[in-house]
Amino acid sequence: MKALDWKRGHVEMSHGAGGRAMAQLVEAFVEAFDNPLLALQEDCATFAAPQGRMAMTTDAFVVSPLFFPGGDIGKLAICGTVNDIAMGGARPLYLSASFILEEGFALSQLRAIVDSMAHTAKEAGVRIVAGDTKVVERHKADGLFIITTGIGQVETPLVLGASQVKPGDAVLLSGSIGEHGIALLSARELLGFEAHVHSDCACLHGLTQRMLDSGAQLRFMRDATRGGVAAILNEVARAAGVGVFVQESAIAVSQPVAAACALLGMEALEVANEGKLVAICPPEDAPRLLKAMQHHPLGEKASLIGHIEEGPRGQVRMQLAFGSCRVVPWPLGEQLPRIC
Amino acid sequence: MKALDWKRGHVEMSHGAGGRAMAQLVEAFVEAFDNPLLALQEDCATFAAPQGRMAMTTDAFVVSPLFFPGGDIGKLAICGTVNDIAMGGARPLYLSASFILEEGFALSQLRAIVDSMAHTAKEAGVRIVAGDTKVVERHKADGLFIITTGIGQVETPLVLGASQVKPGDAVLLSGSIGEHGIALLSARELLGFEAHVHSDCACLHGLTQRMLDSGAQLRFMRDATRGGVAAILNEVARAAGVGVFVQESAIAVSQPVAAACALLGMEALEVANEGKLVAICPPEDAPRLLKAMQHHPLGEKASLIGHIEEGPRGQVRMQLAFGSCRVVPWPLGEQLPRIC
């Protein structure tokens, strides 16, 4: 059997069929993800369990296009799952990665994506210990889907969750919003101008660790992905049976993102991020939490954007820059499909 | 927003977009998978970590068609991941489930599949604690893909793996082979006759527990999925640098499977199973291991099919029913794409 041609070759049905052809492809993944647990190539990886409590999360990535300013599906697949673990107050440890490949997908693109995953995982200090590869016929997928599942060790005694949120609590945001969604839009060439916006795609576990280390009594953390900040605030309002009140002027939106939103009639608050989080804590802890966030590179532009109120229950309201107030609705869906 | 119409409705792009429409769909999943960890609907589930060593595995399921004699993609997604955990000598505990849905997919089919997953998970005693849902446009997927990741607790001190296998060891097979693959073929109506073969799709952790409890010094277990028994034996031969010798007459093949294979020019040894395993142990432990397997409903037809030899290294040989001997090659790929 001939060697894989990573420059000019393409994915074939046999690469997902459990035989020698698949083994060739899997060898390349194992080499890129370089770690002794995966190298065993058993059906499951075994390792010492975390101590105490652990966290588990999964995400399927179907982003289109696969490469965009500031990242690619591989980087996104690592960051997205690392972030979900981090939002649970846990330290990400091990990841699994499943690949669904479309017949005919260029091996050169697959190589670039796998290398990006390996690089991002290494930087984040997580190990990809289990994997799977499937191939489907042309037009039965869209190039490549990646599904990552992560587990981590909970290292905080805090109980985090939307249901922990109480009236009076402070609402913090880690930085400027809307960059991932607008970068995706520009990559799809749906914009009539060159937007110069890069996705904010990043692993946030360093930032959340800094936040936990601050000693603030965190009640809730969530990364603002699909549905943006608007979706998260509405979920909190609904889950905790509270009102959420935010100040538009406190929410950072970069000039190019604001311009793109204005042009396209989009709400920056509803646009997806991949490296921004919303945190909620008691009001007295807000200053030190904010300071901790601002001392981390991924939280430099963190701000206090509002607070929790008794009511109106389930509703998010925003005081606009010019003084009046409006309801921020729960998005029906994302304006942009396949953002992650 | 109107309620989901589970009888006549279809998946829409908004069902994957992180807003209210998706929440509606997710609620239905949470209700079906009924457990308190998932019900919190946080980005990650947290729970007490297993003690000692743990196991982790992932699988993407792209089986076509979604429903087949003896099972469906939902049952398969639970059994497949439970089995990979079980093959590591571990007790399956928690699963995550990611769904990639094609726009236009019938909600009635989704409902049936989710109910099948819930039923299978309940029977297997595992909990689905994390999930994700994505929707892609028509012709960018094939109805539904499910990706499950499982974690479990390793409860045996044995180190299991292909590299543990030694010359002289006995090779056991838990039952008759080829049923899953032939059932799939018949469901695709590629057969010119009604095959009456049901997939053997089943969760094997009860059987493996019985095997571990027997006290036999197990060296290796693997469920014979893609590539069938032929792929597994070749992987062992390669990984352990040994020869594998098996007796054709000891390998159970049901009459309808044998007939279908003869008609289609297929090798039963290469056809996928979803409820059969190969086990390897020292020769002196084989009788009690075999007995333990035969006492479990899923191992009733277990048999000793051969043994490990010094060489020829990396090669699998089979003594045919009529006396002569042939090499069993490592399949290049599965003859049937999208078998799981």
XYZ file of C-alpha atoms in Angstrom:
680
model
C 0.000 0.000 0.000
C 1.425 3.375 -0.962
C 2.216 6.049 1.614
C -0.211 8.906 2.200
C 0.450 11.888 -0.043
C -0.034 14.758 2.373
C 0.554 17.348 -0.346
C -1.721 16.244 -3.147
C -3.715 13.350 -1.702
C -7.336 13.184 -0.636
C -9.397 11.327 1.935
C -10.766 8.052 0.587
C -13.547 5.870 1.957
C -10.965 3.246 2.980
C -9.424 5.756 5.428
C -12.415 5.260 7.705
C -12.851 1.542 7.307
C -10.852 0.036 10.145
C -8.121 -1.567 8.059
C -4.595 -0.775 6.935
C -5.537 2.447 5.144
C -7.111 3.862 8.287
C -4.149 2.773 10.387
C -1.904 4.896 8.144
C -4.007 7.977 8.769
C -4.298 7.303 12.489
C -0.508 6.932 12.762
C -0.172 10.494 11.507
C -2.649 11.763 14.119
C -0.876 9.868 16.871
C 2.452 11.339 15.793
C 1.053 14.890 15.766
C -0.731 14.581 19.116
C 2.426 12.983 20.495
C 1.700 11.466 23.905
C 2.222 8.026 25.398
C -1.445 7.312 26.213
C -2.627 7.842 22.659
C 0.413 6.049 21.257
C -0.829 2.751 22.720
C -3.704 2.891 20.216
C -5.986 0.776 22.348
C -9.749 1.234 22.097
C -9.625 3.280 25.261
C -6.980 5.224 27.137
C -6.474 4.524 30.842
C -4.819 6.887 33.302
C -4.901 7.986 36.931
C -8.275 9.571 37.711
C -8.350 13.161 38.987
C -8.711 13.574 42.748
C -12.029 14.664 44.185
C -14.475 16.159 41.728
C -14.083 16.150 37.975
C -15.714 17.895 35.031
C -16.773 16.578 31.609
C -17.958 18.409 28.506
C -18.389 17.781 24.781
C -18.705 19.901 21.647
C -19.161 19.202 17.962
C -17.444 21.668 15.641
C -18.995 22.269 12.230
C -17.617 25.771 11.597
C -17.622 27.040 8.012
C -15.211 27.905 6.540
C -12.632 25.627 8.155
C -9.975 28.367 8.129
C -10.775 31.931 9.166
C -8.861 35.017 10.334
C -7.474 34.186 13.755
C -7.957 30.436 13.692
C -9.255 27.260 12.144
C -11.562 24.400 13.140
C -8.677 22.588 14.859
C -7.758 25.460 17.150
C -11.453 26.095 17.803
C -12.074 22.441 18.716
C -9.391 22.574 21.401
C -10.216 26.041 22.750
C -13.961 25.430 22.819
C -13.704 22.317 24.936
C -10.923 23.665 27.159
C -13.141 26.699 27.777
C -16.205 24.684 28.742
C -14.114 22.772 31.276
C -12.619 26.021 32.570
C -16.101 27.542 33.003
C -16.874 24.721 35.426
C -13.996 25.925 37.592
C -11.901 22.957 36.529
C -8.392 22.467 35.172
C -8.551 20.800 31.736
C -6.523 17.567 31.598
C -7.476 15.153 28.849
C -9.310 15.483 25.560
C -10.707 13.033 23.043
C -11.084 13.971 19.375
C -13.381 12.381 16.793
C -13.101 13.236 13.122
C -15.846 12.884 10.535
C -14.212 13.330 7.136
C -15.842 13.810 3.766
C -14.484 11.633 0.968
C -12.257 13.786 -1.224
C -11.163 16.182 1.533
C -7.617 17.384 0.867
C -5.039 15.685 3.077
C -3.003 18.925 3.067
C -5.901 20.708 4.792
C -6.356 17.839 7.222
C -2.646 18.001 8.044
C -2.799 21.756 8.700
C -5.823 21.316 10.969
C -4.341 18.409 12.917
C -1.113 20.363 13.398
C -3.123 23.341 14.635
C -4.938 21.103 17.135
C -1.668 19.624 18.339
C -0.115 23.073 18.748
C -3.123 24.501 20.606
C -3.377 21.470 22.889
C 0.312 21.671 23.733
C 0.080 25.374 24.533
C -2.978 24.716 26.692
C -1.269 21.866 28.525
C -3.935 19.286 27.662
C -3.393 15.848 26.162
C -5.455 14.255 23.410
C -5.645 10.668 24.648
C -8.411 9.093 22.585
C -9.653 9.504 19.040
C -11.784 8.130 16.251
C -11.925 8.647 12.505
C -14.894 8.089 10.213
C -15.231 8.826 6.518
C -18.534 9.470 4.722
C -19.229 9.798 1.006
C -19.040 13.093 -0.919
C -21.907 15.462 -0.097
C -22.687 13.563 3.128
C -20.562 15.944 5.238
C -18.821 19.257 4.637
C -15.093 18.612 4.489
C -14.473 17.900 8.133
C -16.288 17.917 11.449
C -14.355 17.591 14.705
C -15.895 16.556 17.991
C -13.899 17.045 21.171
C -14.751 15.895 24.669
C -12.764 17.088 27.639
C -12.325 16.111 31.232
C -10.738 18.126 33.989
C -10.134 18.345 37.667
C -12.324 20.656 39.747
C -9.931 22.564 41.979
C -12.287 25.050 43.570
C -14.698 24.447 46.438
C -17.069 26.974 44.823
C -20.320 25.700 43.366
C -20.656 27.468 40.027
C -23.840 27.694 38.020
C -26.633 29.923 36.791
C -28.797 28.786 39.694
C -26.259 30.266 42.180
C -26.829 33.812 40.943
C -28.547 36.229 43.384
C -30.023 39.739 43.172
C -27.360 42.362 43.788
C -24.587 40.309 42.159
C -22.188 42.010 39.766
C -21.928 41.011 36.091
C -18.474 41.161 34.496
C -17.370 40.693 30.900
C -13.801 39.767 30.021
C -13.355 41.895 26.894
C -14.694 43.276 23.624
C -17.396 41.273 21.883
C -18.399 39.993 18.469
C -14.996 39.339 16.930
C -15.375 35.637 16.218
C -18.703 36.018 14.441
C -17.603 38.981 12.349
C -14.307 37.273 11.428
C -16.318 34.268 10.232
C -18.597 36.519 8.214
C -15.654 38.215 6.563
C -14.115 34.825 5.773
C -17.365 33.889 4.042
C -16.973 37.022 1.938
C -20.463 38.098 2.794
C -19.157 41.501 3.764
C -18.827 44.209 1.165
C -15.626 45.453 2.778
C -12.419 44.075 4.203
C -13.198 43.890 7.903
C -9.741 43.299 9.418
C -11.361 41.494 12.318
C -9.667 38.411 13.726
C -11.485 35.760 15.711
C -10.839 36.039 19.441
C -10.538 32.216 19.587
C -8.424 31.447 22.680
C -8.136 29.043 25.587
C -9.446 30.794 28.700
C -8.339 28.400 31.446
C -5.393 30.613 32.394
C -7.777 33.522 32.882
C -10.296 31.492 34.893
C -7.496 30.113 37.057
C -6.439 33.697 37.810
C -10.056 34.532 38.659
C -10.407 31.560 41.010
C -7.056 32.381 42.626
C -8.283 35.920 43.380
C -10.408 34.489 46.181
C -13.574 36.172 44.857
C -16.764 34.209 45.562
C -17.546 33.449 41.951
C -21.103 32.293 41.315
C -21.113 31.749 37.561
C -18.821 31.760 34.530
C -19.780 31.102 30.923
C -17.969 31.677 27.649
C -20.133 33.690 25.273
C -20.210 31.510 22.158
C -23.347 30.802 20.095
C -25.975 33.460 20.726
C -23.340 35.772 22.204
C -23.579 37.675 25.479
C -27.321 38.175 24.914
C -27.993 34.415 25.070
C -25.970 33.955 28.261
C -27.584 36.817 30.140
C -31.025 35.533 29.181
C -30.133 32.018 30.290
C -29.035 33.364 33.664
C -32.210 35.433 34.012
C -34.311 32.390 33.222
C -32.387 29.789 35.249
C -32.027 31.947 38.385
C -35.443 33.622 38.080
C -33.913 37.090 38.274
C -33.611 40.234 36.191
C -30.331 41.245 34.574
C -29.493 44.895 34.062
C -26.506 45.965 31.931
C -25.055 49.248 30.694
C -24.435 49.446 26.952
C -21.594 51.928 27.516
C -19.680 49.382 29.623
C -19.678 46.719 26.913
C -16.587 46.985 24.708
C -17.158 46.653 20.969
C -14.246 47.335 18.627
C -14.775 49.894 15.884
C -14.629 47.384 12.983
C -17.101 45.056 14.738
C -19.450 47.966 15.460
C -19.204 49.089 11.835
C -19.887 45.594 10.489
C -22.869 45.176 12.813
C -24.287 48.545 11.794
C -23.884 47.734 8.120
C -25.489 44.313 8.434
C -28.171 45.186 10.958
C -26.746 42.793 13.536
C -26.625 43.076 17.317
C -23.041 42.789 18.610
C -24.520 41.362 21.824
C -25.857 38.378 19.864
C -22.685 37.717 17.874
C -20.568 34.709 18.880
C -17.245 34.992 20.692
C -14.699 32.244 21.255
C -12.451 33.888 23.816
C -14.732 35.972 26.025
C -16.548 35.092 29.207
C -19.265 36.483 31.424
C -18.676 36.149 35.183
C -21.044 36.843 38.056
C -20.015 37.397 41.696
C -21.250 39.158 44.841
C -20.929 42.948 44.484
C -18.292 43.253 47.220
C -16.020 40.821 45.344
C -16.336 42.569 41.985
C -13.328 44.916 42.360
C -10.828 42.188 43.109
C -12.281 39.867 40.479
C -12.108 42.637 37.893
C -8.532 43.408 38.854
C -7.554 39.750 38.562
C -9.135 39.575 35.116
C -7.449 42.756 33.926
C -4.069 41.403 34.986
C -4.404 38.515 32.531
C -3.685 39.154 28.816
C -7.075 37.680 27.837
C -8.916 39.900 30.309
C -7.143 43.224 29.800
C -10.342 44.937 28.692
C -12.545 43.307 31.327
C -15.305 45.501 32.683
C -18.203 45.549 35.100
C -21.185 45.636 32.754
C -24.135 45.447 35.113
C -25.832 43.670 37.966
C -28.554 41.231 38.920
C -31.948 42.504 40.109
C -34.985 40.892 41.718
C -36.859 41.377 38.478
C -38.444 41.594 36.090
C -37.786 37.871 36.417
C -36.370 36.209 33.343
C -35.699 39.526 31.635
C -32.502 41.228 30.509
C -32.605 45.012 30.235
C -29.929 47.317 28.894
C -29.462 51.015 29.569
C -28.478 52.501 26.242
C -25.616 54.940 25.785
C -28.055 57.826 25.409
C -29.959 57.044 28.591
C -33.084 55.097 27.677
C -33.571 51.439 28.458
C -34.553 48.446 26.328
C -35.119 44.729 26.710
C -32.389 42.440 25.337
C -34.338 39.487 23.936
C -33.202 35.912 24.045
C -32.038 35.308 20.479
C -34.280 32.875 18.638
C -31.150 31.558 16.972
C -27.763 32.831 15.939
C -27.924 35.142 12.929
C -25.029 33.178 11.504
C -25.228 29.419 11.156
C -22.169 27.208 11.681
C -20.190 29.680 13.699
C -18.491 26.932 15.715
C -42.370 30.498 19.515
C -44.395 27.415 18.697
C -43.728 24.061 20.334
C -41.748 21.400 18.500
C -43.909 19.134 16.362
C -42.359 15.746 17.053
C -44.715 14.007 14.643
C -44.476 16.070 11.502
C -41.729 18.632 12.205
C -38.206 18.827 10.872
C -34.847 20.069 12.103
C -34.250 23.710 11.207
C -30.999 25.665 11.186
C -32.164 27.614 14.253
C -32.186 24.371 16.281
C -28.391 24.485 16.344
C -27.908 28.188 16.846
C -27.656 28.610 20.591
C -30.912 30.473 21.118
C -34.462 29.695 22.174
C -35.103 27.238 19.348
C -32.115 25.143 20.362
C -33.097 25.285 24.003
C -36.441 23.696 23.076
C -34.690 20.790 21.402
C -32.166 20.391 24.193
C -34.969 20.283 26.775
C -36.349 17.228 25.024
C -32.944 15.512 25.122
C -32.513 16.349 28.796
C -35.944 14.919 29.565
C -35.207 11.695 27.680
C -31.751 11.196 29.190
C -33.251 12.003 32.578
C -30.481 12.549 35.115
C -29.674 15.352 37.528
C -26.207 16.160 36.151
C -27.449 16.791 32.644
C -30.516 18.617 33.924
C -28.335 21.461 35.223
C -27.563 22.314 31.595
C -24.264 23.945 32.424
C -21.471 23.946 29.848
C -19.884 21.087 31.710
C -21.051 18.436 34.149
C -19.158 17.990 37.405
C -19.227 14.870 39.560
C -17.084 12.796 41.918
C -14.104 11.400 40.023
C -13.617 7.629 39.900
C -11.115 6.189 42.364
C -7.728 5.058 41.125
C -7.417 4.576 37.390
C -9.990 5.623 34.839
C -10.629 4.962 31.158
C -11.709 7.299 28.347
C -12.812 6.561 24.791
C -14.640 8.262 21.927
C -16.467 7.172 18.787
C -18.249 8.934 15.965
C -21.247 7.068 14.552
C -22.122 7.629 10.897
C -23.935 4.345 10.261
C -26.193 4.159 7.214
C -29.091 3.525 7.303
C -29.946 4.966 10.717
C -32.342 2.106 11.496
C -31.441 -1.514 10.777
C -32.555 -4.977 11.906
C -31.519 -5.301 15.550
C -30.810 -1.660 16.273
C -30.393 1.941 15.250
C -27.690 4.601 15.424
C -28.760 5.571 18.963
C -28.412 2.078 20.401
C -25.145 1.656 18.497
C -23.738 4.939 19.857
C -24.277 3.786 23.428
C -23.157 0.166 22.952
C -20.079 1.101 20.928
C -18.707 3.437 23.552
C -19.709 1.245 26.489
C -17.879 -1.612 24.772
C -14.665 0.337 24.212
C -14.617 1.223 27.919
C -15.348 -2.384 28.847
C -12.482 -3.627 26.644
C -10.132 -1.557 28.805
C -11.235 -3.606 31.808
C -13.248 -0.669 33.110
C -16.797 -0.163 34.346
C -18.581 2.438 32.169
C -19.949 5.355 34.207
C -20.598 8.539 32.268
C -21.157 9.351 28.606
C -21.310 12.537 26.595
C -23.305 12.731 23.378
C -22.866 15.205 20.513
C -25.384 15.419 17.692
C -24.717 16.758 14.204
C -28.087 17.142 12.524
C -28.870 17.825 8.880
C -31.405 20.551 8.229
C -34.708 18.914 7.310
C -34.159 15.735 9.341
C -37.485 14.423 10.632
C -38.053 15.157 14.321
C -39.993 11.880 14.597
C -36.837 9.962 13.647
C -34.737 12.051 16.009
C -37.200 11.296 18.792
C -37.051 7.552 18.123
C -33.248 7.612 18.135
C -32.972 9.676 21.309
C -35.446 7.359 23.049
C -33.392 4.371 21.908
C -30.222 5.968 23.324
C -31.958 6.714 26.613
C -33.292 3.154 26.858
C -29.928 1.562 26.034
C -28.053 3.822 28.453
C -30.505 3.019 31.234
C -30.192 -0.711 30.646
C -26.411 -0.396 30.614
C -26.401 1.623 33.825
C -24.534 4.583 32.316
C -25.526 8.237 32.511
C -25.382 10.753 29.658
C -24.136 13.825 31.513
C -23.032 16.205 28.760
C -24.199 16.946 25.249
C -24.048 19.256 22.283
C -26.229 19.858 19.249
C -25.192 21.312 15.917
C -27.210 21.718 12.743
C -25.734 21.939 9.231
C -27.445 22.760 5.940
C -29.068 20.159 3.672
C -26.536 17.947 1.885
C -23.790 18.890 4.373
C -24.452 15.831 6.550
C -26.513 12.657 6.198
C -29.495 12.951 8.506
C -27.746 12.533 11.805
C -24.311 11.746 13.185
C -23.864 10.927 16.879
C -20.564 11.135 18.707
C -20.293 9.565 22.144
C -17.407 9.745 24.571
C -17.323 7.553 27.647
C -15.419 7.410 30.875
C -15.233 4.558 33.308
C -13.512 3.218 36.343
C -10.757 0.648 35.922
C -11.501 -2.051 38.477
C -8.923 -4.638 37.545
C -5.219 -4.665 38.414
C -4.557 -6.370 35.060
C -2.724 -4.427 32.380
C -4.637 -5.124 29.184
C -3.319 -4.448 25.704
C -2.071 -5.963 22.481
C 1.512 -5.509 23.681
C 0.824 -7.871 26.631
C 0.192 -10.837 24.361
C 2.782 -13.668 24.455
C 3.484 -16.815 22.410
C 1.465 -19.749 23.733
C -1.515 -17.595 24.762
C -5.014 -18.760 23.912
C -7.319 -16.786 21.608
C -11.036 -16.823 22.451
C -14.021 -15.451 20.548
C -17.303 -14.646 22.304
C -19.740 -15.838 19.622
C -20.763 -16.077 15.974
C -19.453 -13.409 13.643
C -20.578 -11.102 10.850
C -24.146 -10.390 11.927
C -23.911 -6.616 12.227
C -22.381 -6.143 8.801
C -24.799 -8.482 7.046
C -27.795 -6.910 8.820
C -26.633 -3.506 7.568
C -26.250 -4.850 4.063
C -29.739 -6.288 4.113
C -31.101 -2.969 5.415
C -29.465 -1.263 2.447
C -31.342 -3.698 0.220
C -28.154 -4.632 -1.550
C -28.967 -8.282 -1.031
C -31.041 -10.169 -3.538
C -32.752 -12.108 -0.774
C -34.321 -11.527 2.618
C -31.443 -12.296 4.970
C -33.232 -12.527 8.335
C -30.021 -11.477 10.046
C -30.219 -9.106 12.990
C -27.318 -6.973 14.136
C -25.616 -8.366 17.236
C -25.391 -4.782 18.619
C -25.142 -5.150 22.418
C -23.389 -3.702 25.457
C -20.667 -6.135 26.494
C -19.654 -4.754 29.898
C -21.651 -7.433 31.723
C -19.747 -10.104 29.834
C -16.334 -8.494 30.415
C -17.139 -8.099 34.106
C -17.876 -11.820 34.274
C -14.568 -12.508 32.499
C -12.593 -10.318 34.900
C -14.368 -11.886 37.864
C -13.281 -15.346 36.689
C -9.775 -14.577 37.899
C -8.221 -15.500 34.540
C -5.078 -13.518 33.717
C -6.554 -11.687 30.762
C -3.990 -10.046 28.486
C -6.176 -8.463 25.840
C -9.817 -7.814 24.951
C -11.148 -6.074 21.875
C -14.613 -5.860 20.348
C -14.515 -6.879 16.702
C -16.101 -3.900 14.947
C -14.777 -2.317 11.731
C -12.566 -4.784 9.871
C -14.001 -7.669 11.897
C -12.036 -10.406 13.644
C -9.450 -10.342 10.844
C -8.450 -6.741 11.632
C -8.102 -7.419 15.364
C -5.983 -10.537 14.966
C -3.698 -8.697 12.557
C -3.395 -5.752 14.934
C -2.370 -8.122 17.726
C 0.148 -9.889 15.484
C 1.655 -6.555 14.514
C 1.594 -4.844 17.924
C 2.976 -7.822 19.856
C 5.344 -8.998 17.114
C 3.899 -12.502 17.178
C 2.112 -14.924 14.904
C -1.571 -15.765 15.372
C -2.921 -19.173 14.436
C -6.661 -19.875 14.344
C -8.896 -22.788 13.337
C -11.640 -21.968 10.856
C -13.793 -24.765 12.277
C -13.810 -23.130 15.724
C -15.175 -19.801 14.461
C -18.972 -19.734 14.597
C -20.729 -18.297 11.540
C -24.510 -18.563 11.361
C -25.991 -20.168 8.251
C -27.596 -16.953 6.890
C -24.347 -14.996 7.389
C -22.331 -17.737 5.692
C -24.813 -17.798 2.804
C -24.745 -14.014 2.391
C -20.937 -13.999 2.456
C -20.751 -16.787 -0.117
C -23.198 -14.993 -2.403
C -21.401 -11.667 -2.142
C -17.829 -12.953 -2.113
C -17.193 -11.551 1.352
C -15.037 -12.907 4.160
C -17.080 -13.350 7.363
C -13.836 -12.781 9.283
C -13.676 -9.243 7.883
C -17.323 -8.356 8.481
C -18.108 -5.984 11.355
C -19.673 -7.097 14.627
C -21.099 -4.886 17.365
C -21.511 -7.419 20.154
C -18.584 -9.807 19.846
C -15.143 -9.690 21.381
C -11.789 -11.398 21.023
C -9.965 -12.196 24.271
C -6.432 -13.470 24.799
C -5.129 -15.127 27.977
C -2.434 -17.593 29.083
C -3.284 -21.134 27.926
C -3.759 -22.476 31.455
C -6.463 -19.838 32.119
C -8.396 -20.481 28.911
C -10.775 -23.147 30.319
C -12.060 -20.995 33.155
C -12.247 -17.895 30.982
C -14.209 -19.806 28.355
C -16.549 -21.166 31.008
C -17.134 -17.694 32.430
C -17.939 -16.375 28.957
C -20.293 -19.240 28.162
C -22.221 -18.591 31.369
C -23.131 -15.102 30.168
C -25.992 -14.717 27.637
C -23.741 -12.711 25.304
C -21.009 -15.347 25.396
C -23.060 -18.552 25.131
C -21.352 -19.544 21.895
C -17.863 -18.519 23.006
C -15.066 -20.738 21.736
C -11.323 -21.194 21.797
C -10.358 -20.314 18.232
C -6.580 -20.513 18.286
C -3.351 -19.482 19.907
C -0.392 -17.155 19.687
C 2.897 -18.384 18.162
C 6.436 -17.026 18.010
C 5.951 -16.367 14.334
C 5.764 -15.739 11.526
C 5.788 -12.346 13.239
C 2.970 -10.029 12.264
C 1.103 -12.758 10.435
C -2.286 -14.376 11.037
C -2.747 -17.894 9.687
C -5.904 -19.970 9.630
C -6.243 -23.726 9.353
C -9.155 -24.291 7.025
C -11.932 -26.751 7.705
C -10.531 -29.158 5.108
C -7.027 -29.144 6.566
C -4.896 -26.723 4.584
C -3.676 -23.415 5.933
C -3.871 -19.844 4.613
C -2.815 -16.354 5.623
C -5.596 -14.049 6.897
C -4.602 -10.650 5.518
C -5.092 -7.384 7.313
C -8.094 -5.895 5.515
C -7.180 -2.825 3.487
C -10.544 -1.389 4.483
C -13.974 -2.647 5.401
C -15.863 -3.959 2.384
C -18.844 -1.971 3.619
C -18.520 1.726 4.309
C -20.408 3.384 7.173
C -21.009 0.239 9.154
C -20.905 2.124 12.485
